[in-house]
XYZ file of C-alpha atoms in Angstrom:
338
model
C 10.342 13.872 18.757
C 11.906 15.725 15.868
C 11.601 13.790 12.292
C 14.271 14.137 10.321
C 13.762 14.432 6.740
C 16.962 13.118 4.532
C 17.364 12.671 0.723
C 19.215 9.748 -0.505
C 19.849 8.724 -4.259
C 16.693 5.918 -5.454
C 19.036 4.111 -7.624
C 22.145 4.251 -5.607
C 21.118 5.238 -2.209
C 24.557 6.703 0.057
C 26.130 3.971 2.609
C 26.402 7.002 5.026
C 22.614 7.959 4.503
C 21.293 4.365 4.878
C 23.969 3.544 8.003
C 22.639 6.708 9.627
C 19.039 5.313 9.095
C 19.798 1.323 10.010
C 21.547 2.616 13.301
C 17.801 3.798 14.651
C 16.333 0.929 13.400
C 19.045 -1.362 15.511
C 18.259 1.063 18.620
C 14.472 0.697 18.214
C 13.297 3.425 16.272
C 11.038 4.173 12.945
C 12.182 5.097 9.421
C 10.298 5.384 6.782
C 11.663 4.783 3.448
C 10.372 3.930 -0.187
C 9.436 1.051 -1.571
C 8.257 0.238 -5.101
C 4.516 0.164 -3.536
C 4.146 2.802 -1.849
C 6.437 4.369 1.725
C 6.690 1.717 4.359
C 7.051 2.218 7.735
C 9.847 0.574 9.568
C 10.955 -1.280 12.927
C 12.446 -4.429 13.678
C 10.367 -6.505 12.843
C 12.073 -9.330 16.007
C 11.615 -6.715 18.386
C 8.241 -6.352 19.696
C 8.869 -2.695 21.739
C 10.044 -1.603 18.398
C 6.635 -2.826 16.222
C 4.752 -1.441 18.943
C 5.804 2.010 18.130
C 4.562 1.581 14.609
C 1.168 0.646 15.617
C 1.567 3.628 18.333
C 2.586 6.259 15.123
C -0.324 4.842 12.870
C -3.076 4.855 15.466
C -3.425 1.193 14.018
C -6.004 -1.482 15.465
C -4.325 -4.340 16.887
C -6.161 -6.692 14.721
C -4.132 -5.625 11.530
C -1.388 -7.718 10.771
C 1.687 -5.985 9.453
C 4.116 -7.360 6.487
C 7.789 -8.719 7.138
C 10.138 -7.747 4.770
C 13.309 -9.510 4.031
C 16.280 -9.138 1.195
C 17.154 -12.999 0.770
C 15.142 -16.302 0.523
C 16.947 -17.817 3.261
C 15.323 -14.898 5.690
C 11.918 -15.658 4.326
C 11.990 -19.269 4.957
C 13.291 -18.258 8.547
C 10.246 -16.745 9.571
C 7.928 -19.376 8.319
C 7.323 -22.937 9.877
C 6.375 -24.067 6.372
C 7.575 -23.695 3.142
C 5.115 -24.816 0.307
C 6.401 -25.726 -3.535
C 4.486 -23.132 -4.684
C 6.021 -20.156 -2.469
C 9.766 -20.776 -4.472
C 7.840 -20.941 -7.599
C 6.763 -17.510 -6.970
C 9.037 -16.015 -5.356
C 11.176 -17.054 -8.505
C 9.135 -15.243 -10.773
C 8.203 -12.349 -8.736
C 10.322 -11.455 -6.110
C 12.162 -9.186 -5.428
C 8.647 -7.707 -6.720
C 5.564 -6.415 -4.813
C 3.889 -10.087 -3.987
C 3.267 -10.726 -0.256
C 2.987 -14.438 0.995
C 1.186 -15.066 4.010
C 2.389 -18.620 5.394
C 2.688 -19.881 8.669
C 5.026 -18.425 11.236
C 7.706 -19.838 12.900
C 8.327 -18.862 16.392
C 11.222 -16.172 16.353
C 7.713 -13.783 14.802
C 6.551 -11.625 17.679
C 2.868 -12.236 18.268
C 2.326 -8.584 17.981
C 3.450 -8.680 14.228
C 1.024 -11.221 13.066
C -1.385 -9.795 15.263
C -2.140 -12.681 17.264
C -2.766 -15.055 14.527
C -0.549 -18.416 12.938
C 0.268 -16.650 9.776
C 2.831 -14.094 8.377
C 2.664 -12.223 5.959
C 6.659 -11.605 3.974
C 7.900 -9.560 1.047
C 10.852 -9.198 -0.609
C 11.377 -5.459 -1.969
C 12.738 -4.971 -5.247
C 13.557 -0.933 -4.568
C 17.022 -0.291 -3.844
C 16.580 2.048 -0.917
C 14.164 -0.500 0.881
C 17.460 -3.031 0.170
C 19.804 -1.050 1.072
C 18.334 -0.624 4.738
C 17.017 -4.043 5.427
C 20.728 -5.165 4.743
C 22.445 -2.510 6.616
C 19.843 -2.728 9.691
C 20.643 -6.540 9.411
C 17.135 -7.415 10.423
C 13.778 -8.193 8.847
C 11.835 -5.079 8.881
C 8.153 -4.786 10.069
C 6.559 -2.261 7.603
C 3.127 -1.050 6.582
C 2.529 1.658 4.697
C 3.845 5.192 5.907
C 0.350 6.863 7.045
C -2.028 7.150 9.469
C -4.584 3.891 9.816
C -7.128 3.851 7.166
C -6.098 6.929 5.310
C -4.374 7.553 2.110
C -1.319 5.355 1.208
C 2.026 7.779 0.973
C 3.722 7.372 -2.186
C 6.090 10.690 -1.447
C 8.486 11.542 1.334
C 5.991 14.992 1.519
C 3.201 12.417 2.511
C 4.688 10.748 5.083
C 5.843 14.461 6.894
C 2.317 15.435 6.327
C 1.237 12.494 8.542
C 3.476 11.074 10.746
C 6.045 14.181 11.325
C 7.491 13.893 15.255
C 5.971 10.724 15.176
C 8.998 8.937 13.638
C 12.333 9.176 13.892
C 13.423 9.802 10.103
C 11.861 9.594 6.825
C 14.617 8.471 3.737
C 12.926 10.671 0.572
C 13.475 8.413 -2.323
C 11.082 10.449 -4.527
C 7.757 8.747 -5.799
C 6.919 5.470 -5.120
C 6.982 2.916 -8.731
C 3.667 1.440 -8.317
C 2.038 3.489 -6.280
C -0.337 1.025 -5.321
C 0.262 -1.479 -2.077
C 1.657 -5.265 -2.686
C -0.647 -8.141 -3.906
C -0.900 -10.248 -1.041
C -1.431 -14.094 -1.624
C -2.519 -17.070 1.212
C -0.246 -20.145 0.453
C -1.334 -22.088 3.444
C -3.660 -24.072 1.937
C -3.541 -26.338 -1.205
C -5.339 -23.048 -3.387
C -3.654 -19.773 -3.944
C -5.798 -17.217 -3.094
C -5.530 -13.593 -3.237
C -6.371 -11.770 0.078
C -4.917 -8.229 -1.589
C -4.943 -7.237 -5.271
C -2.150 -5.599 -5.987
C 0.358 -4.962 -9.078
C 1.100 -8.558 -9.622
C -2.557 -9.547 -11.095
C -4.278 -13.225 -11.224
C -3.663 -13.382 -14.393
C 0.040 -12.812 -14.142
C 0.168 -14.928 -10.891
C -1.879 -18.217 -12.774
C 0.886 -18.338 -15.736
C 2.963 -19.555 -12.942
C 0.042 -21.219 -10.756
C -1.579 -23.287 -13.551
C -5.024 -21.399 -12.643
C -6.181 -18.068 -12.380
C -6.405 -17.726 -8.421
C -9.737 -15.859 -6.792
C -9.724 -13.050 -4.417
C -11.133 -13.888 -0.924
C -14.001 -11.757 0.303
C -13.564 -10.954 3.908
C -16.162 -12.105 5.694
C -17.151 -9.886 8.913
C -17.193 -11.668 11.624
C -13.073 -11.621 10.726
C -13.067 -7.860 10.665
C -13.705 -8.517 14.683
C -10.940 -10.153 15.229
C -7.240 -10.988 13.872
C -7.011 -10.678 10.155
C -4.867 -12.952 8.067
C -3.612 -9.859 5.846
C -3.226 -6.377 6.054
C -5.532 -4.473 3.747
C -8.692 -5.934 4.644
C -10.237 -3.482 6.556
C -13.555 -2.549 4.967
C -12.952 1.053 5.026
C -9.163 1.790 4.308
C -7.104 3.935 1.748
C -9.219 6.875 2.363
C -8.526 10.580 2.177
C -10.058 13.350 4.323
C -13.387 13.777 1.830
C -16.324 11.988 1.167
C -14.912 9.148 -2.083
C -18.096 8.996 -4.332
C -17.836 6.125 -6.687
C -20.050 6.155 -9.537
C -20.667 4.244 -12.436
C -21.294 7.119 -15.184
C -18.505 9.678 -15.478
C -19.955 10.743 -12.479
C -20.364 14.660 -14.573
C -23.968 15.049 -12.304
C -22.696 14.263 -9.167
C -19.605 16.786 -9.659
C -22.433 19.289 -10.397
C -24.623 18.751 -7.908
C -22.175 19.197 -5.189
C -20.458 22.302 -6.674
C -24.051 23.800 -6.979
C -24.606 22.678 -3.264
C -21.334 24.952 -2.546
C -18.932 22.164 -1.633
C -15.893 21.997 -2.833
C -15.590 19.052 -5.201
C -12.467 16.505 -7.033
C -13.605 14.795 -9.788
C -12.085 11.933 -11.522
C -13.222 10.368 -14.507
C -11.417 8.455 -17.649
C -10.503 10.801 -20.150
C -12.764 11.741 -22.858
C -13.278 14.084 -25.638
C -15.424 16.768 -23.315
C -13.602 19.472 -21.278
C -15.255 19.605 -17.685
C -18.219 22.045 -17.145
C -16.761 25.913 -16.958
C -19.281 27.128 -15.253
C -18.463 24.971 -12.170
C -14.945 27.166 -10.492
C -15.092 24.872 -7.417
C -14.349 21.362 -9.260
C -10.960 20.004 -9.707
C -10.619 18.353 -12.668
C -8.556 15.050 -12.483
C -8.639 13.329 -15.627
C -7.543 9.942 -14.815
C -5.807 7.269 -17.409
C -7.238 4.429 -19.382
C -4.292 2.002 -18.393
C -4.725 0.068 -15.040
C -0.757 0.753 -13.863
C -0.621 4.247 -14.929
C -4.165 4.865 -12.682
C -2.565 3.161 -10.068
C 0.475 5.032 -9.904
C -1.504 8.504 -10.009
C -4.654 7.280 -7.904
C -2.839 8.344 -4.201
C -1.175 10.944 -5.939
C -3.981 12.559 -6.770
C -6.327 11.979 -3.139
C -2.997 13.737 -1.557
C -3.334 16.998 -3.871
C -7.051 17.084 -3.248
C -6.849 16.896 0.154
C -4.542 19.727 0.371
C -6.798 21.722 -2.520
C -9.155 20.678 0.622
C -12.166 19.651 -1.475
C -14.933 17.982 -0.091
C -16.362 15.284 -2.324
C -14.000 13.259 -4.699
C -16.506 11.652 -7.110
C -14.632 9.030 -9.254
C -15.714 7.327 -12.234
C -15.445 3.661 -11.271
C -12.955 2.094 -13.826
C -13.549 -1.454 -15.791
C -14.920 -4.480 -13.791
C -11.698 -6.325 -14.788
C -9.043 -8.767 -12.968
C -6.599 -5.725 -14.929
C -8.667 -3.287 -12.872
C -9.118 -5.466 -9.896
C -6.223 -3.082 -7.338
C -7.835 -0.253 -8.517
C -11.370 -1.353 -7.666
C -10.196 -2.460 -4.370
C -8.914 0.748 -3.090
C -11.582 3.101 -4.531
C -14.360 0.726 -2.911
C -12.403 0.572 0.399
C -11.996 4.431 0.065
C -15.700 4.859 -0.391
C -17.160 2.640 2.172
C -18.671 4.180 5.341
């Protein structure tokens, strides 16, 4: 299968180009497209055969459910068997945007989409290309990140091509994704909202709507063996090919130790006054921003660049352990898991 790379205007996507992509979706094919979070790999969410192609292309385990994307509240409600009042409040504030709801699924959602579980993950993206594709395809889209399973999410079209070339029909190139990290996922199936995956909308922002700051759910080991309730709960995820070492200090000693051993090292400290060590020619120095949103936008892009540089080890200084950094810390912890 040949993968076509088609450039589109990220703000005003050309209707004829979107129509070509939508035709692929309607006939059961796969199209990668930009969202405000990362690039998604889309298929008709109501077509089990099309959804199965997502799992095959990514090498994704069948117990890991998919997020279903829609462009209207009515469409979202048609895919859920229950819609609590809190969902309306959160949607009014954060949709379209990087927030995913987990709700009881309706019968129209194929079991494959939800990994056989009783809930469905729903999101209304804000990116003009994603919305145009959804409208033109006239169907909800199941769309996980457009990369091989457990590997680094794609934030540029070239990342998709490198990971999935000849496995999917088309990539819509709309430039870099805006946020760079996957959506926040919240569980709305009980009286207390819980965060299943932290993302660009943090617990403090959610708390402004809810009246309390929701806590993050820790996934139990036994849940990892069965159907997961949300994407992003695998212990090892978002991982580059190099070993990721998360340190509590600036990582200088770890980077130099690996470099001295003859390894090629990527080093991601928080910015400091001091320069990288000149004696370590095989250290790729990548100072990271102090702002959590800016860090999130940059992280996967840096991981992809270090993969292209064929580093053996990536040493990362741990950011502050605060609510604002929860999404970044989650991705780094999973990337560093063995």
